[in-house]
CSV table of C-alpha atoms in Angstrom, one decimal:
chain,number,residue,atom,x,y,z
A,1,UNK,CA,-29.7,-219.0,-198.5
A,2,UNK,CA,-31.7,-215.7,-199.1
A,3,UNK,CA,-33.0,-214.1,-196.1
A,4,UNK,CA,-36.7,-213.1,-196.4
A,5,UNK,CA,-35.7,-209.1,-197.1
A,6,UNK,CA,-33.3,-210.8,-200.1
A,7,UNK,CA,-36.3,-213.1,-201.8
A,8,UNK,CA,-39.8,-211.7,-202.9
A,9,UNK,CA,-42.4,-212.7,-200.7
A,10,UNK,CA,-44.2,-215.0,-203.7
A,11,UNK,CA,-40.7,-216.6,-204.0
A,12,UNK,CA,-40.6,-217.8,-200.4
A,13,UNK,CA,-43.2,-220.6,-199.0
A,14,UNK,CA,-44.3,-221.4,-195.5
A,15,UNK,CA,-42.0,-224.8,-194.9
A,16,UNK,CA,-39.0,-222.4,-196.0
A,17,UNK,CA,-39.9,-219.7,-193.6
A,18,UNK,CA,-40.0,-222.2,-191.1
A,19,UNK,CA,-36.4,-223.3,-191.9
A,20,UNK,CA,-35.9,-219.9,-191.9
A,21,UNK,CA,-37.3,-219.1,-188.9
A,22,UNK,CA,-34.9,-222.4,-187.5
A,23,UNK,CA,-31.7,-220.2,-188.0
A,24,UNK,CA,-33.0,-217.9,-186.0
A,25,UNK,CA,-34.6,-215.6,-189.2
A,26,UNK,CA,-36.6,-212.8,-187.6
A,27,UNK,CA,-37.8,-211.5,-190.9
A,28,UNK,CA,-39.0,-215.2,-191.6
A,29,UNK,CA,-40.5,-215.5,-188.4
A,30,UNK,CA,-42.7,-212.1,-189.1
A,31,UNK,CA,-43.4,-213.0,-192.2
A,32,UNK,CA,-44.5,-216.7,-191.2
A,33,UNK,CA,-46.7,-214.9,-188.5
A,34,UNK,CA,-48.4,-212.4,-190.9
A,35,UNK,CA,-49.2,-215.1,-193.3
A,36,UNK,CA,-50.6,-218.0,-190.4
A,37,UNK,CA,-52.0,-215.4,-187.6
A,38,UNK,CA,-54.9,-214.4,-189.4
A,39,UNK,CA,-56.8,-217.6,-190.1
A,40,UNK,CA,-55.2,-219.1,-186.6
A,41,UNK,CA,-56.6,-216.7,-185.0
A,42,UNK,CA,-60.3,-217.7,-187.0
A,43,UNK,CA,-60.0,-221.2,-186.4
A,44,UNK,CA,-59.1,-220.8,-182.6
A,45,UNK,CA,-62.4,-218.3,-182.2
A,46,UNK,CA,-64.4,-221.0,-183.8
A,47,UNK,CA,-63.7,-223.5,-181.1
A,48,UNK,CA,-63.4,-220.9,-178.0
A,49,UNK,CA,-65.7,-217.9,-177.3
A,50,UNK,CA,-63.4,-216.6,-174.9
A,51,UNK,CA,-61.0,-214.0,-176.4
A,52,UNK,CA,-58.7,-214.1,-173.3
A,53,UNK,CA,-57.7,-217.7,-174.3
A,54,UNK,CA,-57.4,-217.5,-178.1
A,55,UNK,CA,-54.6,-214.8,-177.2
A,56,UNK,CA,-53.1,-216.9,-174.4
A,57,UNK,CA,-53.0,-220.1,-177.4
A,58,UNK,CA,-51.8,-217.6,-180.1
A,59,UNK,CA,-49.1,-216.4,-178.2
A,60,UNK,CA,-47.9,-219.6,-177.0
A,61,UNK,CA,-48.2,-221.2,-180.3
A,62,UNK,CA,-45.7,-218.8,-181.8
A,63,UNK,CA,-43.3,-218.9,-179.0
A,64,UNK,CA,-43.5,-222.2,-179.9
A,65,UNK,CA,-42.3,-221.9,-183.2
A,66,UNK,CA,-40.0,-219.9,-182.6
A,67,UNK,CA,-38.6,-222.1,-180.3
A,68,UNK,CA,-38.9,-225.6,-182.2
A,69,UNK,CA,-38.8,-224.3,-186.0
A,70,UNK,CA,-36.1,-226.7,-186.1
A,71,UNK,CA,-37.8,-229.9,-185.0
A,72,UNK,CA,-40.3,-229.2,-187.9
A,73,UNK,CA,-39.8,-232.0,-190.1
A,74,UNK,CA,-41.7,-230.6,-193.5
A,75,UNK,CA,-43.3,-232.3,-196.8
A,76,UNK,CA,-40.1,-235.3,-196.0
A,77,UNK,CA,-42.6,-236.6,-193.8
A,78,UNK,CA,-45.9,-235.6,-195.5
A,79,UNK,CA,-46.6,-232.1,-193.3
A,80,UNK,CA,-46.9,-228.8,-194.2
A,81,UNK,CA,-45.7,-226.2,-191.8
A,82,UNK,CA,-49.3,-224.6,-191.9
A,83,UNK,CA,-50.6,-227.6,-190.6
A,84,UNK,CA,-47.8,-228.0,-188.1
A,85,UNK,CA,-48.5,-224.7,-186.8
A,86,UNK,CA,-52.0,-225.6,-186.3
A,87,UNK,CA,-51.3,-228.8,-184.8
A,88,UNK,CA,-49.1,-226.7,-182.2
A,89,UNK,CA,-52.1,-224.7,-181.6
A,90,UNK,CA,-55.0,-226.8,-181.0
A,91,UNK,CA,-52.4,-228.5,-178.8
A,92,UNK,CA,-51.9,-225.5,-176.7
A,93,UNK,CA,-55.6,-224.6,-177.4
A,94,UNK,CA,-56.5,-227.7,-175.1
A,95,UNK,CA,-53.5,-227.5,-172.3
A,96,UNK,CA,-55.5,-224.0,-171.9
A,97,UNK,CA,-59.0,-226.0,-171.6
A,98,UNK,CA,-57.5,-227.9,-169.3
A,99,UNK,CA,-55.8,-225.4,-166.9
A,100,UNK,CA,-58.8,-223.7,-166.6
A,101,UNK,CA,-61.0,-226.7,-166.3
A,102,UNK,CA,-59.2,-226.9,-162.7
A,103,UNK,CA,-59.7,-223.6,-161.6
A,104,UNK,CA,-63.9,-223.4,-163.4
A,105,UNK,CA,-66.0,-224.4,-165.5
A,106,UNK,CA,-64.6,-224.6,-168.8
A,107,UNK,CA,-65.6,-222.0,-171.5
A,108,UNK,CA,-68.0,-222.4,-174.2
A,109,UNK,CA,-65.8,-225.0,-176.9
A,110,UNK,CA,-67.1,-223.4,-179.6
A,111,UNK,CA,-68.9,-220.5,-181.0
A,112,UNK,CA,-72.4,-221.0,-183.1
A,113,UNK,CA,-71.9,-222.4,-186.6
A,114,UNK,CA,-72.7,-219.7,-189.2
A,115,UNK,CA,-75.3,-219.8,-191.6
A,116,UNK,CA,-73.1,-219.2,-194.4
A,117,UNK,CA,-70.2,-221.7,-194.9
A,118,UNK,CA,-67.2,-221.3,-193.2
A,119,UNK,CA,-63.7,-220.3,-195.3
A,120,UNK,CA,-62.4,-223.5,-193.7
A,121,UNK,CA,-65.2,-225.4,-195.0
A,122,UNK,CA,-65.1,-224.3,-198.2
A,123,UNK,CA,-60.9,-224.9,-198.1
A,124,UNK,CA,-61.6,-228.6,-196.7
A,125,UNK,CA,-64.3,-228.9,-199.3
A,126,UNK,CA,-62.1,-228.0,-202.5
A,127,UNK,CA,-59.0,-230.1,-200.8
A,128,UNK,CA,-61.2,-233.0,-200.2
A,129,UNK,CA,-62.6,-235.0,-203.3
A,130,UNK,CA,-66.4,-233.9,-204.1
A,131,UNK,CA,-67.7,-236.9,-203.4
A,132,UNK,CA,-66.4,-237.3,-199.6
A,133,UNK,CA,-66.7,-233.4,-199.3
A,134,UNK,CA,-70.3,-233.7,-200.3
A,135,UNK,CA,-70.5,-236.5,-197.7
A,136,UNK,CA,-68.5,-234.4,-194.8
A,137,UNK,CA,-71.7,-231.6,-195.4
A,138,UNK,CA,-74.1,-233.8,-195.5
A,139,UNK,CA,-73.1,-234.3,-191.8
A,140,UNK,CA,-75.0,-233.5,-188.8
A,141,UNK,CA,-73.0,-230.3,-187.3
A,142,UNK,CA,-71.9,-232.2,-183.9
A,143,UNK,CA,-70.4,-235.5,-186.0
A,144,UNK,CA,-68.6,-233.4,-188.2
A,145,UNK,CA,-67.0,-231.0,-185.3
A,146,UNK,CA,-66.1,-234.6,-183.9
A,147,UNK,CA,-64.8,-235.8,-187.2
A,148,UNK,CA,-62.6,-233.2,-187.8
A,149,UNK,CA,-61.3,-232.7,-184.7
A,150,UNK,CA,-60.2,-236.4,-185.1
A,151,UNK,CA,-59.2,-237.0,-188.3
A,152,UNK,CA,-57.7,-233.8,-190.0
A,153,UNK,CA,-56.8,-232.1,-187.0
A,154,UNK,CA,-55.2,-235.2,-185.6
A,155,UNK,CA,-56.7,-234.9,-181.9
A,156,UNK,CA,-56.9,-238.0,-179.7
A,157,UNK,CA,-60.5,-238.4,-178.1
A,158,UNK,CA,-60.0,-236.9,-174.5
A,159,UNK,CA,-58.5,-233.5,-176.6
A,160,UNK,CA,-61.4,-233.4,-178.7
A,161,UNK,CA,-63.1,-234.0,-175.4
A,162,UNK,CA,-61.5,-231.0,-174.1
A,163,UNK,CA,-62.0,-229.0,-176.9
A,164,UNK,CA,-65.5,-229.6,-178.1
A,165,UNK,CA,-66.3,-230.0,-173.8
A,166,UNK,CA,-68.0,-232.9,-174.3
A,167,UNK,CA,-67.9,-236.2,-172.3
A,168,UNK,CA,-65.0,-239.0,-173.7
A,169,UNK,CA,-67.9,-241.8,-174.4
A,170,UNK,CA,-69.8,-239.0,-176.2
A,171,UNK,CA,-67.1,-238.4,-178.5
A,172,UNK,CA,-66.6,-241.4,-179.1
A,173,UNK,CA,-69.9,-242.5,-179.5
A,174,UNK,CA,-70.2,-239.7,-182.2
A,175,UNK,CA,-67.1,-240.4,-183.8
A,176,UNK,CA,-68.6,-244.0,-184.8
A,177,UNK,CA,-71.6,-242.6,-186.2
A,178,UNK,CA,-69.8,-240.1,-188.3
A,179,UNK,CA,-67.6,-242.7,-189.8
A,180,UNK,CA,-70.4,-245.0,-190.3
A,181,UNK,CA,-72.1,-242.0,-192.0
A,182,UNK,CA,-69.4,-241.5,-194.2
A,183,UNK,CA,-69.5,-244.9,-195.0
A,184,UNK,CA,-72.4,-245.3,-196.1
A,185,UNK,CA,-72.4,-241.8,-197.9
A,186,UNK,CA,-69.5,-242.7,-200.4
A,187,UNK,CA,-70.4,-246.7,-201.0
């Protein structure tokens, strides 16, 4: 296999810098982190205010892939390797929440929606059909955070809890009404 330096960076996609990155591929592992760091860094600000923490998460996320590259199982069992470094990172995103949640009061989960749509909305928007993407924005702002912590981000409810700093029946409670919304939206 082609090293990074060997293959243009067009030829080379994210799941094969990860295997790349697996046999120990520093070029790869640069590469993979100039590609994911910028929007990683976006999504992690728009659920924490507090900059000290986004670089704590950032920096243990990529350790972390570093480290586990080779545990990353790929499209054989439906992931992408963007979306598995984001799942490392909102992991790591709410181990921080919680270590902190011991020593004060946790920081603001999340930073004021814009007025103008998100990059990540319009992406979810143009992934997801137009029918339940017209349905997602159609959302009240708190049910969707909850929804999408949830469902695409794959978040159990005490990490979207953690995350969002809400109360466990509140999410869940919110979660119902979302799906129910959505339910209704697309019949």
């Amino acid at each position: 296999m082609r090293s990074v330096r060997a293959a243009a960076p067009h030829e080379v996609d994210e799941e094969r810098l990860v295997r790349l990155v697996a046999r120990g591929d520093r070029a790869a592992f640069e590469e993979l982190y100039r590609r994911t760091s910028p929007w990683l860094a976006v999504r992690l600000r728009r659920r924490c205010a507090d900059e000290q923490i986004v670089a704590e998460v950032m920096q243990e996320t990529y350790l972390a892939v570093w480290r586990a590259a080779g545990a990353f199982a790929g499209s054989a069992a439906g992931g992408t390797a963007v979306g598995w470094v984001w799942t490392i990172a909102a992991r790591r995103l709410v181990d921080a929440f919680r270590r902190r949640a011991h020593h004060a009061q946790p920081p603001p989960a999340a930073a004021p929606q814009p007025v103008a749509p998100a990059a990540e909305e319009e992406a979810l928007a143009a992934t997801v059909g137009s029918d339940v993407g017209d349905a997602l924005r159609r959302l009240a702002p708190e049910l969707r955070q909850v929804l999408q912590a949830m469902v695409l981000d794959g978040m159990s409810v005490r990490e979207t809890a953690v995350l969002l700093g809400l109360p466990e029946g509140t999410v869940k409670t919110r979660a119902r009404r979302a799906r129910i919304a959505m339910r209704e939206a697309l019949s």
